[in-house]
PDB file of C-alpha atoms in Angstrom:
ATOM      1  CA  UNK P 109      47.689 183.639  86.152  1.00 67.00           C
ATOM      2  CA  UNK P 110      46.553 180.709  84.404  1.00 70.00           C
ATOM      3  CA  UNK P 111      49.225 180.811  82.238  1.00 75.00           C
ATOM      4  CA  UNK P 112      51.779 181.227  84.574  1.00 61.00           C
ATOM      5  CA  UNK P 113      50.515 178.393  86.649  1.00 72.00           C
ATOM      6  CA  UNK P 114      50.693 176.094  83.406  1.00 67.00           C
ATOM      7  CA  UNK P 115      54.308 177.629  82.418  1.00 65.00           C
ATOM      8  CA  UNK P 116      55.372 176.509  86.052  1.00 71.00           C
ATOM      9  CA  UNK P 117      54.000 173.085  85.885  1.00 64.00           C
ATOM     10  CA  UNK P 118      55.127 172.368  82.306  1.00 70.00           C
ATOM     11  CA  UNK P 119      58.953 173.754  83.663  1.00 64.00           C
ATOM     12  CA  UNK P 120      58.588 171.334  86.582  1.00 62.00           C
ATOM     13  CA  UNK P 121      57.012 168.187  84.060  1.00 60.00           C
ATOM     14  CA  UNK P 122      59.901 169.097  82.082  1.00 63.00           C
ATOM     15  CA  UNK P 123      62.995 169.542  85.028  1.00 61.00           C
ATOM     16  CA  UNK P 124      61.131 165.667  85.991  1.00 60.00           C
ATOM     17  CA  UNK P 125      61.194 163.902  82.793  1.00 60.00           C
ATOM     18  CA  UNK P 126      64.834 164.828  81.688  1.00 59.00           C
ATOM     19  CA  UNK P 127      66.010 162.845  84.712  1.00 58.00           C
ATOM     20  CA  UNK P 128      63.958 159.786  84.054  1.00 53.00           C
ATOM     21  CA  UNK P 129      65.145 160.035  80.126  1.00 55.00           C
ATOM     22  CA  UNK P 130      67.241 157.456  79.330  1.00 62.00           C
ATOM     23  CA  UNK P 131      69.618 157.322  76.584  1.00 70.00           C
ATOM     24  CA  UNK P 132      69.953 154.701  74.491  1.00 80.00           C
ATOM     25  CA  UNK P 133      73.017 153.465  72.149  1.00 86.00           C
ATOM     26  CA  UNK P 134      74.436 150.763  70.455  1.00 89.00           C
ATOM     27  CA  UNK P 135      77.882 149.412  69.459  1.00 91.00           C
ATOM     28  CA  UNK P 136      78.503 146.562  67.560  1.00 92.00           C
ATOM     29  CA  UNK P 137      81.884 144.955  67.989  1.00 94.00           C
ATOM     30  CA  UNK P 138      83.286 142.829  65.358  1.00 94.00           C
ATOM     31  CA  UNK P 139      84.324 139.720  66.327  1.00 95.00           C
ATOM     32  CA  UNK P 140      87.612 137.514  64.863  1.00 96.00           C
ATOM     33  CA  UNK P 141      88.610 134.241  66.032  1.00 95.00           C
ATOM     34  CA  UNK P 142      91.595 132.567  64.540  1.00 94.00           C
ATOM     35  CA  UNK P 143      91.798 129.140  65.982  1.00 93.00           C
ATOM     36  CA  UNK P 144      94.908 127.778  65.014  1.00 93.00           C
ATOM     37  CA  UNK P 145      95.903 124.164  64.137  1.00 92.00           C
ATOM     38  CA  UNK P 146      95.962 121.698  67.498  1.00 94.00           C
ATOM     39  CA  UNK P 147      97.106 118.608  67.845  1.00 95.00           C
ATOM     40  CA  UNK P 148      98.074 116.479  71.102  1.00 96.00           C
ATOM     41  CA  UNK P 149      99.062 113.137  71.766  1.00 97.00           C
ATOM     42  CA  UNK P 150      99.421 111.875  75.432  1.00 97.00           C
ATOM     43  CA  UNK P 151     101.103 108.132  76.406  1.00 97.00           C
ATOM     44  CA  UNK P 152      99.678 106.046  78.955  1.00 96.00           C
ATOM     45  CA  UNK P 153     103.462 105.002  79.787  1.00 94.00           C
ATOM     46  CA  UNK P 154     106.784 106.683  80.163  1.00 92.00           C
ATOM     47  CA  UNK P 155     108.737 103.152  79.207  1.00 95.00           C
ATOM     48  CA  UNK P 156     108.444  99.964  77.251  1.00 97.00           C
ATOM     49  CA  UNK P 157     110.367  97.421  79.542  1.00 97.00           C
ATOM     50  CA  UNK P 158     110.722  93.797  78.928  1.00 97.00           C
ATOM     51  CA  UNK P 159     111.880  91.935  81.938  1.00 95.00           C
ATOM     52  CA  UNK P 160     113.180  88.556  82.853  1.00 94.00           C
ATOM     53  CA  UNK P 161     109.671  87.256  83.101  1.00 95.00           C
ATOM     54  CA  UNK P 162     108.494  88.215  79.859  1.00 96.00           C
ATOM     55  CA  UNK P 163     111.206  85.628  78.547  1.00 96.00           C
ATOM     56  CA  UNK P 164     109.873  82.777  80.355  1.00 95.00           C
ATOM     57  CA  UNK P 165     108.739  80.194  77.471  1.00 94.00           C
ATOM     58  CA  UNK P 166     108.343  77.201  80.018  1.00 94.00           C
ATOM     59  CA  UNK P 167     105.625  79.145  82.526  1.00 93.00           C
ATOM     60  CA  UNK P 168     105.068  82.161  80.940  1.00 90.00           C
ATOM     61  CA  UNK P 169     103.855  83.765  77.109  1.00 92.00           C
ATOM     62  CA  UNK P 170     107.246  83.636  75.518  1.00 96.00           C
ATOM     63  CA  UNK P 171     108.061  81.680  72.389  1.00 96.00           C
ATOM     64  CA  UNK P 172     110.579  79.560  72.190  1.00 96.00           C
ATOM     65  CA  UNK P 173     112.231  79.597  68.857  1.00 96.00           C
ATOM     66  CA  UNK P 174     115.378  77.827  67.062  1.00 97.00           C
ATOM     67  CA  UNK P 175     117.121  81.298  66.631  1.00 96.00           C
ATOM     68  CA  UNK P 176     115.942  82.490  70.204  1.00 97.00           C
ATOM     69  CA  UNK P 177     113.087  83.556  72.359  1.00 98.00           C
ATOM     70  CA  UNK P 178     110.312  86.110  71.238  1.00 98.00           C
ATOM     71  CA  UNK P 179     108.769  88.376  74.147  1.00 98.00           C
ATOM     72  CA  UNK P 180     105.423  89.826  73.368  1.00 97.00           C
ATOM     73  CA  UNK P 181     104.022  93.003  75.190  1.00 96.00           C
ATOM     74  CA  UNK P 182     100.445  93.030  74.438  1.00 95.00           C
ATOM     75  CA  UNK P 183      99.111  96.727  74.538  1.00 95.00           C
ATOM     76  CA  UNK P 184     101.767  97.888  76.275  1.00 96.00           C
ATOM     77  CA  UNK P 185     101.422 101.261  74.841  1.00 97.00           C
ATOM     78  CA  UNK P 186      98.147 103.194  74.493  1.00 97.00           C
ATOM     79  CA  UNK P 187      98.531 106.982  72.452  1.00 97.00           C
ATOM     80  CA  UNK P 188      95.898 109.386  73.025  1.00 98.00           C
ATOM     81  CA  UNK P 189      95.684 111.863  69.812  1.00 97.00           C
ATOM     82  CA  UNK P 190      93.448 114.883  70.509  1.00 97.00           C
ATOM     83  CA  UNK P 191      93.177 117.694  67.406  1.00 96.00           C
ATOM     84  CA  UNK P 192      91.304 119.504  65.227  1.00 96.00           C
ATOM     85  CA  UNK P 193      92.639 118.415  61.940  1.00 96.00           C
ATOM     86  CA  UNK P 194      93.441 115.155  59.727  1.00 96.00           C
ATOM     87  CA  UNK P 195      96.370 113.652  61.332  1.00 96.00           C
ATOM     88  CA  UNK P 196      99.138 110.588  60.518  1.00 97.00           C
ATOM     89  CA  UNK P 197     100.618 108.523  63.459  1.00 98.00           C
ATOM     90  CA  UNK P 198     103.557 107.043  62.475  1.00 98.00           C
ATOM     91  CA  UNK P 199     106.268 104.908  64.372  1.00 98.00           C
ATOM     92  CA  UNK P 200     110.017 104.545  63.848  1.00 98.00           C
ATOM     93  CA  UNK P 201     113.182 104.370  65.667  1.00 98.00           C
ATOM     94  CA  UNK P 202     116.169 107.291  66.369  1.00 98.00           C
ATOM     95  CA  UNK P 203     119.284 105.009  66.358  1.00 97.00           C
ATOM     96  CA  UNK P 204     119.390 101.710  64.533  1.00 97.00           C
ATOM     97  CA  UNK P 205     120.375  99.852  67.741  1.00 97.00           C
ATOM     98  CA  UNK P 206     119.653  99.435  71.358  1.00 97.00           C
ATOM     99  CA  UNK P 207     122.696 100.122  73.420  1.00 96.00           C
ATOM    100  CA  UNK P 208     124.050  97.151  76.144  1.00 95.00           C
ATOM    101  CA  UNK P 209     125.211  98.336  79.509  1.00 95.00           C
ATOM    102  CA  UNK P 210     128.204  96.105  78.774  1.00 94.00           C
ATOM    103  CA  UNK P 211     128.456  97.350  75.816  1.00 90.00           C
ATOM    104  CA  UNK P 212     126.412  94.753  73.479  1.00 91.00           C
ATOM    105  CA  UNK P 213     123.842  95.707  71.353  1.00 95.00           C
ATOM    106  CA  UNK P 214     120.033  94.905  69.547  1.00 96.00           C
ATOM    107  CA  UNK P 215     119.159  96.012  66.187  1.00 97.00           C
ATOM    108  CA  UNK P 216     115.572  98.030  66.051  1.00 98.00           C
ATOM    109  CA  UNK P 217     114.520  95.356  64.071  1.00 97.00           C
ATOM    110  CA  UNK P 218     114.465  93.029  66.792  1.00 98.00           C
ATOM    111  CA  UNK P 219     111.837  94.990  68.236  1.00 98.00           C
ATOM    112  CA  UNK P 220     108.069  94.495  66.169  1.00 98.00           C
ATOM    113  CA  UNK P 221     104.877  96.370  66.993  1.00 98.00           C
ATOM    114  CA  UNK P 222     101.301  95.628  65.944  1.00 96.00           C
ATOM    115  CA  UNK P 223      97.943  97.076  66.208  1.00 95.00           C
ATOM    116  CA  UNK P 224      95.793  94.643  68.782  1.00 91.00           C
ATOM    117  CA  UNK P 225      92.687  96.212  66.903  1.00 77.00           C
ATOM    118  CA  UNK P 226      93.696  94.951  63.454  1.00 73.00           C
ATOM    119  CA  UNK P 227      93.009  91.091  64.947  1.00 66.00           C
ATOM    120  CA  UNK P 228      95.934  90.215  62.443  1.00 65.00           C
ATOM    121  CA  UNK P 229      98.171  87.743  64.246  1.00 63.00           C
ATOM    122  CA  UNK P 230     100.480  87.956  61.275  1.00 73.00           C
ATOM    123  CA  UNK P 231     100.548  91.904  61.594  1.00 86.00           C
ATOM    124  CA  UNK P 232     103.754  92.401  63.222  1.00 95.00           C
ATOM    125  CA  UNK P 233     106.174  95.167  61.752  1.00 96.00           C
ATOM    126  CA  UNK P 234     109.626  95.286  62.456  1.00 97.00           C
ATOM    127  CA  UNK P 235     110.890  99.159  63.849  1.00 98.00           C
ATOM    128  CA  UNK P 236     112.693 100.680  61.204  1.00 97.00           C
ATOM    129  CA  UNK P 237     114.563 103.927  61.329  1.00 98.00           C
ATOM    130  CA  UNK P 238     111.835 105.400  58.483  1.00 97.00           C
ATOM    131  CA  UNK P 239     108.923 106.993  59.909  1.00 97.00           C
ATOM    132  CA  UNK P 240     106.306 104.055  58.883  1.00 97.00           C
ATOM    133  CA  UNK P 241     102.523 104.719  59.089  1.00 96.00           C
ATOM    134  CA  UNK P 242     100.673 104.104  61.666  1.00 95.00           C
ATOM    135  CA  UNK P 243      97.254 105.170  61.429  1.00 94.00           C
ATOM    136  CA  UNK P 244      95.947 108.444  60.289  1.00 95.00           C
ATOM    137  CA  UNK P 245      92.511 109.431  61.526  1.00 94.00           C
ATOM    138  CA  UNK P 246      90.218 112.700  61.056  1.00 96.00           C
ATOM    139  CA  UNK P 247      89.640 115.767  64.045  1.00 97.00           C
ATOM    140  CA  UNK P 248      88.217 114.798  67.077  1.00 96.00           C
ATOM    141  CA  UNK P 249      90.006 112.187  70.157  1.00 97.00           C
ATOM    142  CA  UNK P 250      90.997 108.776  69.188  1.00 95.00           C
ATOM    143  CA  UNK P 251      93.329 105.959  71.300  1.00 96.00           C
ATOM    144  CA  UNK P 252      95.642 103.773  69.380  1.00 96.00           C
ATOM    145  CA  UNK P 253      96.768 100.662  71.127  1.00 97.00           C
ATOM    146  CA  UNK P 254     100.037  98.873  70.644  1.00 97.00           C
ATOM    147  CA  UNK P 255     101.354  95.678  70.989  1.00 96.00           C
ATOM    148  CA  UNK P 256     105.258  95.049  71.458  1.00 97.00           C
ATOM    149  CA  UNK P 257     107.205  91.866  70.760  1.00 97.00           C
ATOM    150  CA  UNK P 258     111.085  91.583  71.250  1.00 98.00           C
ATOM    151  CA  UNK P 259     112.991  88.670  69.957  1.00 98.00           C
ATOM    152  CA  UNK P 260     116.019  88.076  71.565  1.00 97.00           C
ATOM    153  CA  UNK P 261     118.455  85.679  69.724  1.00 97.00           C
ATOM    154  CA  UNK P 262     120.709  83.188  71.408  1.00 96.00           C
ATOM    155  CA  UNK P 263     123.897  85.354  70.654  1.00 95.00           C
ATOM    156  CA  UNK P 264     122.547  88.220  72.662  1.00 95.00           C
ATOM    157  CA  UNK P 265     124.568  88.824  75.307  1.00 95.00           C
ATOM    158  CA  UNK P 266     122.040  88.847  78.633  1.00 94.00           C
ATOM    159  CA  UNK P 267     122.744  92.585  79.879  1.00 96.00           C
ATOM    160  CA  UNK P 268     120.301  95.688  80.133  1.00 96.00           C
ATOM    161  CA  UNK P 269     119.601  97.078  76.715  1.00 97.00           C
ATOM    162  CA  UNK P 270     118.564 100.846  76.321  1.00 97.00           C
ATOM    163  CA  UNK P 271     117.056 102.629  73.741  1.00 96.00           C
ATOM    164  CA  UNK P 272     114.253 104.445  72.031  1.00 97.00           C
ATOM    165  CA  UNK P 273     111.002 104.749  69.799  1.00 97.00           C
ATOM    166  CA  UNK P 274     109.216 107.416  68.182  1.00 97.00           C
ATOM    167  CA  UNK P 275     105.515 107.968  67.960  1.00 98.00           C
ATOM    168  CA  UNK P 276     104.741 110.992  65.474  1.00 97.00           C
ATOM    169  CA  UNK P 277     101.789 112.396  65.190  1.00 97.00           C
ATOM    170  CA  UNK P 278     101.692 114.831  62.113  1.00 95.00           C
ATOM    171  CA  UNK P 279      98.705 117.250  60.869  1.00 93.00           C
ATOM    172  CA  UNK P 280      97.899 116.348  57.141  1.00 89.00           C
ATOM    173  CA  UNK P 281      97.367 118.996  54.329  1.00 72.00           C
ATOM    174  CA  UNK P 282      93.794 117.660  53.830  1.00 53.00           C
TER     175      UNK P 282
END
């Protein structure tokens, strides 16, 4: 009797353990990330715009010159460059003139750009229609502030002039 007593209890030990057993696994799941090369650049400003005002060399910042009056913009543009590689910002111009409305026209080169940073008052470069170096700088977020100066000579016609610059911001190899 004993024994069936004991053959019962270890049955019913046995019928409660196997639903307290847990099983355990494991899975390991390889893991491949392929981040891929990112680089952004974001403009404080949609437009450069030199008005009537910025012309004024009696009351305002203008220079008066003997071939004509030089404008200056001073940081007029500021480029945000987010990435995670080397980079080169570069400036340059798509068409060699600015277009009139009444049908006149500026050459780029009338239109100079510096870096405010570079505290070189001699630093101005004219726009060119070659991609010219701006800056290059490593991964990570840098701004790069520009200043703008526009000379316009006495045999500019006074209309509305129209036209555009490129900022390019290019991963290097390095």
């Amino acid at each position: 009797m004993r024994t069936v007593i004991s053959a019962i209890l270890i049955f019913v030990l046995l019928l409660a353990c196997a639903g307290v057993t847990c099983a355990e696994d494991r899975a390991d799941i390889p893991v491949t990330v392929r981040i891929p090369q990112m680089i952004v650049m974001i403009l404080d400003t949609r437009e450069l715009v030199f008005d009537e005002v910025d012309f004024d060399y009696l009351l305002g910042t203008a220079h008066l010159t003997r071939v004509g009056v030089i404008a200056t913009k001073k940081q007029a543009v500021k480029a945000t460059i987010s990435g995670n590689v080397y980079y080169t910002l570069s400036i340059s111009a798509p068409e060699e003139y600015l277009t009139g409305t009444n049908g006149g026209f500026l050459h780029i080169s009338q239109l100079r750009w510096r870096l405010p940073a570079r505290r070189d008052a001699n630093g101005w470069e004219s726009i060119s229609l070659e991609r010219v170096p701006v800056q290059s700088g490593p991964p990570g977020t840098i701004e790069v502030r520009f200043d703008f100066q526009l000379t316009a000579y006495w045999d500019n016609p006074a209309q509305t002039y129209s036209g555009q610059i490129l900022l390019t911001v290019i991963p290097d190899g390095s």
